[in-house]
Short mmCIF file of C-alpha atoms in Angstrom, two decimals:
data_model
loop_
_atom_site.label_atom_id
_atom_site.label_comp_id
_atom_site.label_asym_id
_atom_site.label_seq_id
_atom_site.Cartn_x
_atom_site.Cartn_y
_atom_site.Cartn_z
CA MET K 500 21.05 -105.15 73.87
CA LEU K 501 23.45 -103.66 71.34
CA GLN K 502 25.66 -106.75 71.54
CA ARG K 503 22.86 -108.73 69.85
CA TRP K 504 23.17 -106.55 66.74
CA PHE K 505 26.92 -105.95 66.48
CA ASN K 506 30.22 -106.53 68.23
CA ILE K 507 32.00 -103.36 69.37
CA ARG K 508 35.50 -104.82 68.86
CA ALA K 509 34.58 -105.91 65.36
CA LEU K 510 32.97 -102.51 64.67
CA VAL K 511 36.15 -100.67 65.68
CA SER K 512 38.39 -102.99 63.66
CA LEU K 513 36.21 -102.68 60.55
CA THR K 514 36.08 -98.87 60.97
CA VAL K 515 39.87 -98.79 61.09
CA LEU K 516 40.06 -100.98 57.98
CA ALA K 517 37.53 -98.86 56.06
CA SER K 518 39.25 -95.60 57.09
CA ILE K 519 42.66 -96.91 56.05
CA SER K 520 41.23 -97.98 52.68
CA VAL K 521 39.75 -94.52 52.00
CA MET K 522 42.91 -92.74 53.15
CA LEU K 523 45.01 -94.99 50.92
CA VAL K 524 43.00 -93.86 47.89
CA THR K 525 43.00 -90.17 48.85
CA SER K 526 46.74 -90.30 49.61
CA ILE K 527 47.44 -91.62 46.12
CA LEU K 528 45.17 -88.95 44.57
CA MET K 529 46.88 -86.15 46.55
CA PHE K 530 50.30 -87.51 45.60
CA VAL K 531 49.59 -87.82 41.88
CA TYR K 532 47.18 -84.95 41.13
CA SER K 533 47.13 -81.22 41.88
CA HIS K 534 45.29 -79.96 44.95
CA ASN K 535 41.59 -80.75 45.02
CA VAL K 536 39.45 -79.35 47.86
CA ALA K 537 37.02 -82.30 47.93
CA VAL K 538 39.82 -84.89 48.10
CA ALA K 539 41.71 -82.90 50.76
CA THR K 540 38.55 -82.50 52.85
CA LEU K 541 37.74 -86.22 52.60
CA HIS K 542 41.32 -87.12 53.53
CA THR K 543 41.22 -84.86 56.60
CA VAL K 544 37.79 -85.99 57.85
CA ILE K 545 38.52 -89.70 57.43
CA GLY K 546 41.93 -89.13 59.03
CA PHE K 547 40.27 -87.83 62.19
CA CYS K 548 37.83 -90.74 62.09
CA LEU K 549 40.78 -93.13 61.83
CA LEU K 550 42.49 -91.42 64.77
CA LEU K 551 39.42 -91.85 66.99
CA ALA K 552 38.96 -95.48 65.92
CA ALA K 553 42.67 -96.17 66.49
CA CYS K 554 42.46 -94.75 70.03
CA TRP K 555 39.49 -97.00 70.76
CA HIS K 556 41.34 -99.95 69.22
CA LEU K 557 44.35 -99.29 71.47
CA LYS K 558 42.05 -99.20 74.48
CA ASN K 559 40.58 -102.59 73.57
CA ASN K 560 44.05 -104.08 73.05
CA PHE K 561 45.99 -102.32 75.77
CA THR K 562 47.05 -105.51 77.56
CA PRO K 563 48.83 -107.15 74.58
CA LEU K 564 50.24 -103.74 73.63
CA LYS K 565 51.98 -103.55 77.01
CA GLY K 566 53.57 -106.89 76.19
CA TYR K 567 54.88 -105.54 72.90
CA LEU K 568 56.46 -102.60 74.70
CA ARG K 569 58.48 -104.76 77.13
CA LEU K 570 62.13 -105.04 76.25
CA ARG K 571 63.07 -108.57 77.39
CA PHE K 572 65.98 -109.97 75.47
CA TRP K 573 66.70 -113.00 77.67
CA GLY K 574 64.76 -115.81 79.24
CA ASN K 575 61.52 -117.55 78.44
CA LYS K 576 59.59 -114.27 78.15
CA SER K 577 61.74 -112.84 75.37
CA ARG K 578 59.05 -113.67 72.81
CA TYR K 579 59.22 -110.37 70.93
CA LYS K 580 62.90 -109.63 71.49
CA MET K 581 63.90 -106.96 68.92
CA THR K 582 60.39 -106.14 67.61
CA LEU K 583 60.05 -102.80 69.41
CA PRO K 584 63.56 -101.49 68.58
CA ILE K 585 63.12 -102.49 64.93
CA ALA K 586 59.72 -100.74 64.66
CA VAL K 587 60.93 -97.57 66.37
CA GLY K 588 64.16 -97.54 64.41
CA PHE K 589 62.37 -98.02 61.07
CA ILE K 590 59.97 -95.11 61.69
CA ALA K 591 62.82 -92.93 62.99
CA LEU K 592 64.86 -93.67 59.86
CA LEU K 593 61.97 -92.76 57.52
CA THR K 594 61.32 -89.57 59.51
CA ALA K 595 64.95 -88.48 59.32
CA MET K 596 65.27 -89.28 55.61
CA SER K 597 62.06 -87.36 54.82
CA TRP K 598 62.99 -84.35 56.97
CA PHE K 599 66.49 -83.97 55.53
CA GLY K 600 65.54 -84.92 51.95
CA VAL K 601 67.75 -88.00 51.67
CA GLN K 602 67.60 -90.22 48.59
CA PRO K 603 65.56 -92.17 47.57
CA ILE K 604 62.85 -90.36 49.62
CA LYS K 605 63.65 -87.06 47.91
CA GLN K 606 63.45 -88.66 44.47
CA PHE K 607 60.11 -90.25 45.38
CA TYR K 608 58.71 -86.85 46.46
CA GLN K 609 60.00 -85.14 43.30
CA TRP K 610 58.32 -87.84 41.22
CA GLY K 611 55.00 -86.92 42.86
CA MET K 612 55.63 -83.21 42.25
CA THR K 613 56.27 -83.90 38.58
CA MET K 614 52.96 -85.74 38.22
CA ARG K 615 51.05 -82.99 40.06
CA ALA K 616 52.66 -80.31 37.90
CA SER K 617 51.73 -82.22 34.74
CA ASP K 618 48.13 -82.49 35.94
CA LEU K 619 48.01 -78.77 36.76
CA ALA K 620 49.51 -77.82 33.41
CA GLY K 621 46.91 -79.89 31.61
CA SER K 622 43.94 -78.42 33.48
CA LYS K 623 44.84 -74.77 34.05
CA HIS K 624 42.67 -72.06 32.54
CA GLU K 625 43.94 -69.50 30.10
CA LEU K 626 44.76 -66.16 31.70
CA ARG K 627 44.23 -62.94 29.78
CA TYR K 628 45.91 -59.67 30.69
CA ILE K 629 45.41 -56.06 29.64
CA VAL K 630 48.83 -54.48 29.05
CA LEU K 631 49.12 -50.72 29.62
CA ASP K 632 52.56 -49.17 29.10
CA LYS K 633 52.94 -45.51 30.05
CA THR K 634 56.72 -45.50 30.25
CA LEU K 635 56.91 -44.23 26.66
CA ASP K 636 54.78 -41.20 27.49
CA ALA K 637 57.04 -40.11 30.33
CA PRO K 638 60.50 -41.71 30.16
CA SER K 639 62.05 -42.10 33.60
CA VAL K 640 65.13 -43.58 35.21
CA ASN K 641 62.91 -45.43 37.68
CA GLN K 642 60.10 -47.55 36.30
CA LEU K 643 57.56 -49.83 37.95
CA THR K 644 55.73 -52.84 36.60
CA VAL K 645 52.56 -53.89 38.41
CA GLU K 646 50.94 -57.22 37.55
CA PHE K 647 47.38 -57.47 38.91
CA LYS K 648 45.38 -60.71 38.90
CA ALA K 649 41.70 -60.25 39.70
CA GLY K 650 39.98 -62.29 42.40
CA ARG K 651 36.73 -64.16 41.92
CA ALA K 652 34.62 -61.30 43.38
CA PHE K 653 36.14 -58.68 41.02
CA GLN K 654 33.37 -56.97 39.00
CA TRP K 655 33.50 -53.15 38.73
CA PRO K 656 35.73 -51.76 41.51
CA GLN K 657 37.39 -48.38 41.80
CA TYR K 658 41.06 -48.43 42.79
CA ALA K 659 44.17 -46.37 43.23
CA ILE K 660 47.86 -47.29 43.37
CA TRP K 661 50.34 -44.88 44.86
CA LEU K 662 53.89 -44.57 46.15
CA GLU K 663 54.81 -43.29 49.62
CA THR K 664 57.77 -43.26 51.97
CA LEU K 665 58.21 -45.85 54.72
CA GLU K 666 56.96 -43.18 57.14
CA GLY K 667 53.72 -42.75 55.17
CA ASP K 668 54.46 -39.50 53.32
CA PHE K 669 52.86 -39.35 49.87
CA VAL K 670 55.30 -39.43 46.94
CA GLN K 671 53.18 -39.74 43.79
CA PRO K 672 50.21 -41.56 42.26
CA ILE K 673 50.91 -44.60 40.11
CA TYR K 674 47.45 -45.36 38.72
CA VAL K 675 44.03 -43.95 39.60
CA THR K 676 40.73 -44.82 37.94
CA GLU K 677 39.14 -41.95 36.03
CA LYS K 678 36.11 -41.54 38.30
CA LEU K 679 38.37 -41.12 41.31
CA ALA K 680 40.69 -38.74 39.51
CA THR K 681 37.83 -36.43 38.49
CA ASN K 682 35.53 -37.13 41.47
CA ASN K 683 32.96 -37.85 38.78
CA PHE K 684 30.34 -40.28 40.15
CA GLU K 685 27.44 -39.02 38.11
CA ASN K 686 25.78 -42.34 37.26
CA ARG K 687 23.98 -42.63 40.58
CA VAL K 688 20.95 -44.74 41.35
CA SER K 689 18.20 -44.60 43.96
CA GLN K 690 16.66 -47.60 45.71
CA ARG K 691 13.02 -48.16 44.76
CA ASP K 692 11.95 -49.90 47.96
CA LYS K 693 13.49 -47.89 50.80
CA GLU K 694 12.47 -50.52 53.38
CA TYR K 695 14.29 -53.40 51.70
CA VAL K 696 17.56 -54.39 53.40
CA PHE K 697 20.43 -55.65 51.25
CA THR K 698 22.44 -58.46 52.87
CA GLU K 699 24.20 -59.56 49.67
CA ASN K 700 25.32 -58.18 46.35
CA PRO K 701 22.06 -58.06 44.35
CA PHE K 702 24.00 -58.37 41.09
CA ASP K 703 25.12 -61.87 42.14
CA ARG K 704 21.55 -63.14 41.80
CA GLU K 705 20.80 -64.99 38.60
CA GLY K 706 18.58 -62.97 36.30
CA PHE K 707 18.81 -59.77 38.38
CA THR K 708 18.55 -56.48 36.49
CA ILE K 709 19.26 -53.05 37.92
CA GLU K 710 15.76 -51.84 37.04
CA GLN K 711 14.25 -54.32 39.52
CA ALA K 712 15.62 -52.54 42.58
CA PHE K 713 16.99 -49.17 41.44
CA GLU K 714 16.18 -46.18 39.31
CA LEU K 715 18.56 -43.63 37.82
CA VAL K 716 18.80 -40.37 39.73
CA VAL K 717 17.71 -37.61 37.36
CA GLU K 718 19.75 -34.88 39.04
CA PRO K 719 22.85 -36.75 40.20
CA GLU K 720 25.15 -35.53 42.91
CA THR K 721 27.74 -33.45 41.10
CA ARG K 722 31.43 -33.46 41.73
CA LYS K 723 31.11 -29.85 42.92
CA THR K 724 29.20 -31.02 46.00
CA ARG K 725 31.78 -33.10 47.84
CA PHE K 726 34.44 -35.74 47.54
CA ARG K 727 33.14 -39.31 47.56
CA VAL K 728 35.63 -40.21 50.28
CA GLU K 729 33.75 -43.43 51.16
CA SER K 730 34.95 -44.90 47.85
CA LEU K 731 38.71 -44.91 48.63
CA PRO K 732 39.08 -43.10 51.97
CA VAL K 733 42.75 -43.86 52.62
CA PHE K 734 43.92 -42.56 49.24
CA LEU K 735 41.49 -39.63 48.99
CA HIS K 736 42.14 -38.36 52.52
CA LYS K 737 45.85 -38.39 51.73
CA MET K 738 45.31 -36.54 48.45
CA MET K 739 42.89 -34.00 49.96
CA VAL K 740 45.25 -33.15 52.80
CA ILE K 741 48.10 -32.67 50.37
CA GLY K 742 45.98 -30.61 47.99
CA GLU K 743 44.33 -28.66 50.86
CA LYS K 744 40.91 -29.47 49.39
CA GLU K 745 39.35 -31.36 52.28
CA ASN K 746 35.63 -30.63 52.77
CA GLN K 747 35.70 -28.19 49.85
CA PRO K 748 33.72 -28.38 46.59
CA PHE K 749 35.84 -29.66 43.75
CA GLU K 750 35.62 -29.67 39.98
CA GLY K 751 38.49 -30.57 37.73
CA LYS K 752 41.20 -33.18 37.84
CA LEU K 753 42.72 -34.40 41.09
CA ILE K 754 45.37 -36.49 39.30
CA ALA K 755 47.35 -35.77 36.14
CA ASP K 756 46.37 -37.67 32.99
CA ALA K 757 49.68 -39.54 33.00
CA TYR K 758 48.50 -41.57 36.00
CA THR K 759 44.79 -41.99 35.29
CA GLY K 760 42.71 -44.17 33.05
CA ALA K 761 39.55 -46.21 32.75
CA THR K 762 38.86 -49.00 35.22
CA MET K 763 40.59 -52.04 33.75
CA MET K 764 37.98 -54.77 34.11
CA ASP K 765 40.34 -57.73 33.91
CA ASN K 766 43.84 -58.86 34.88
CA PHE K 767 46.36 -56.25 33.85
CA VAL K 768 50.06 -55.50 33.55
CA TYR K 769 50.82 -51.81 34.07
CA ARG K 770 54.18 -50.12 33.46
CA VAL K 771 54.85 -46.53 34.50
CA GLY K 772 57.76 -44.21 35.17
CA VAL K 773 58.43 -42.49 38.49
CA ASP K 774 58.58 -38.68 38.45
CA GLU K 775 61.83 -38.37 40.37
CA THR K 776 64.98 -40.47 40.52
CA LEU K 777 64.53 -42.38 43.77
CA THR K 778 66.90 -44.51 45.82
CA GLY K 779 66.30 -46.79 48.76
CA ARG K 780 63.09 -48.34 50.06
CA TYR K 781 59.54 -47.11 49.61
CA LYS K 782 56.02 -48.47 50.03
CA LEU K 783 53.67 -49.13 47.14
CA LYS K 784 49.99 -49.21 48.12
CA LEU K 785 46.79 -50.32 46.46
CA GLU K 786 43.28 -49.42 47.66
CA MET K 787 40.23 -51.01 46.06
CA ASN K 788 36.49 -50.81 46.69
CA GLN K 789 33.43 -52.23 44.94
CA SER K 790 29.92 -50.85 45.29
CA PHE K 791 26.87 -53.01 46.17
CA ASP K 792 28.93 -55.80 47.78
CA PHE K 793 26.67 -55.98 50.84
CA ASN K 794 26.80 -58.93 53.22
CA HIS K 795 25.11 -59.90 56.49
CA TYR K 796 27.42 -57.66 58.53
CA TYR K 797 27.81 -54.76 56.12
CA SER K 798 24.12 -54.75 55.27
CA SER K 799 22.38 -51.65 53.92
CA ASP K 800 20.96 -50.89 57.40
CA ARG K 801 24.18 -51.48 59.41
CA PHE K 802 24.85 -47.79 60.17
CA PRO K 803 21.42 -46.06 60.02
CA ASN K 804 22.71 -42.81 61.56
CA ASP K 805 25.61 -42.51 59.13
CA ALA K 806 24.37 -40.24 56.37
CA VAL K 807 27.12 -41.28 53.97
CA TYR K 808 26.89 -45.06 54.44
CA SER K 809 23.08 -45.00 54.49
CA GLY K 810 22.87 -42.53 51.62
CA GLU K 811 22.88 -43.36 47.93
CA GLY K 812 26.51 -44.33 47.49
CA PHE K 813 25.91 -48.07 48.12
CA SER K 814 29.52 -48.45 49.21
CA ALA K 815 28.66 -51.56 51.30
CA GLN K 816 31.85 -53.36 52.43
CA PRO K 817 34.68 -50.84 52.92
CA SER K 818 37.78 -50.59 50.78
CA VAL K 819 40.68 -53.02 51.16
CA ILE K 820 44.32 -51.90 51.27
CA TYR K 821 47.34 -53.85 50.03
CA GLU K 822 50.97 -52.83 50.26
CA THR K 823 54.55 -53.96 49.71
CA GLU K 824 58.03 -52.53 50.17
CA ILE K 825 60.14 -51.93 47.09
CA ASP K 826 63.80 -50.99 46.85
CA PHE K 827 64.91 -48.79 43.97
CA ASP K 828 68.50 -49.86 44.63
CA LYS K 829 67.57 -53.47 43.89
CA PRO K 830 65.87 -53.63 40.50
CA ALA K 831 64.49 -56.89 39.10
CA VAL K 832 63.40 -58.01 42.58
CA LEU K 833 59.80 -59.22 42.43
CA SER K 834 57.65 -58.47 45.48
CA GLN K 835 54.04 -59.38 46.28
CA MET K 836 51.53 -57.03 47.85
CA ALA K 837 49.93 -58.18 51.10
CA LEU K 838 46.53 -57.29 52.54
CA VAL K 839 47.09 -54.91 55.48
CA GLY K 840 43.60 -53.65 56.35
CA ARG K 841 40.51 -51.74 55.28
CA GLY K 842 39.33 -48.17 55.01
CA HIS K 843 36.55 -46.52 57.03
CA HIS K 844 33.09 -47.66 55.91
CA SER K 845 31.92 -44.08 55.21
CA GLY K 846 35.27 -42.36 54.73
CA LYS K 847 35.32 -40.40 57.99
CA ASN K 848 39.08 -40.87 58.25
CA GLY K 849 42.02 -42.00 56.17
CA LEU K 850 43.31 -44.59 58.60
CA VAL K 851 44.11 -48.19 57.67
CA HIS K 852 42.00 -50.32 60.03
CA SER K 853 43.49 -53.77 60.61
CA ASP K 854 40.20 -55.28 61.85
CA LEU K 855 38.76 -57.27 58.92
CA SER K 856 35.90 -58.92 60.82
CA GLY K 857 32.68 -58.81 58.82
CA MET K 858 34.54 -58.62 55.50
CA THR K 859 33.73 -61.38 53.01
CA THR K 860 33.69 -60.89 49.22
CA ALA K 861 35.72 -57.68 49.52
CA LEU K 862 38.63 -59.92 50.49
CA GLN K 863 38.20 -61.75 47.16
CA LEU K 864 38.59 -58.73 44.86
CA VAL K 865 42.32 -59.38 44.55
CA ASP K 866 43.98 -62.68 43.76
CA ARG K 867 47.54 -61.33 43.73
CA VAL K 868 49.54 -58.20 42.92
CA LEU K 869 53.21 -58.49 41.92
CA VAL K 870 55.51 -55.47 41.67
CA GLN K 871 58.93 -55.08 40.08
CA VAL K 872 61.33 -52.15 39.91
CA GLU K 873 62.97 -51.73 36.52
#
């Protein structure tokens, strides 16, 4: 019945032709212009379509293909003679030249890179950075420069940067936001509708105002009551153990002014001196957390029996931890921090949990962090 409407061989051949035509265009676009998700997706999808159609085409033409694969150099049946060796040799030559970067293949590839770089330079957005230099306040032999580029989910996080040994022993803070340093989370809110379940960041909704879902707590939880360990549990557990303040009321400053400041709400470059003259390798860590970033897994009702998570902290997705190794014997070496895990969702411990399942926008708070010893 279907043969009355179309021919399968013709359908396969035309599909191959159409797929090759689309891939030709997308290949040129990917060669000339900087990476575009839509073009790359189209190229990949049509590529798989071409692969399936090509397999079907080979099935329909298997008999003549077997003839092409026969190496018969003599006699009446030597119709194709050197066709197969020439085809295989040509592809092998191109593969080897591309793999080892032989001219003119290398020059052709560099030409494409030049065009893509020109396109990227013409379309890139302007980046703005806050520059904070504290090296003048406390001159030091060892100095660190941290360049932070915010991710697309970055809004109002709390964060801490600190230095520790390779074994995990705390050395000193590098930068801590003021609220963390003073344990001062006095601007608390209470949810109006206690039955409503948050499965997303409400502040991502267009036109949303805080008054629609929350009201300001008249008598906020004071810093004398407890540490807000759910904010940055890895850093605060480490600090509380060192300061012997765990589970004790606290009022005052946890961190010296030289290493604290307001939350920088944009990309920043931060320079600071190290207290002691250090040699060898150390770890630099960053912990960051953003309130209200609920999702379908870390919804507001995920842990109903956890008084901290289900309280009025609205911590939502737990903190994320980045780290890198730096070597004070090798200044001017630029290193990039890598995501290594998350903190506990309600701050019950200071462990770095490697399981990131259920995390979504919290993984988009940071675009990159570069560190340099000076």
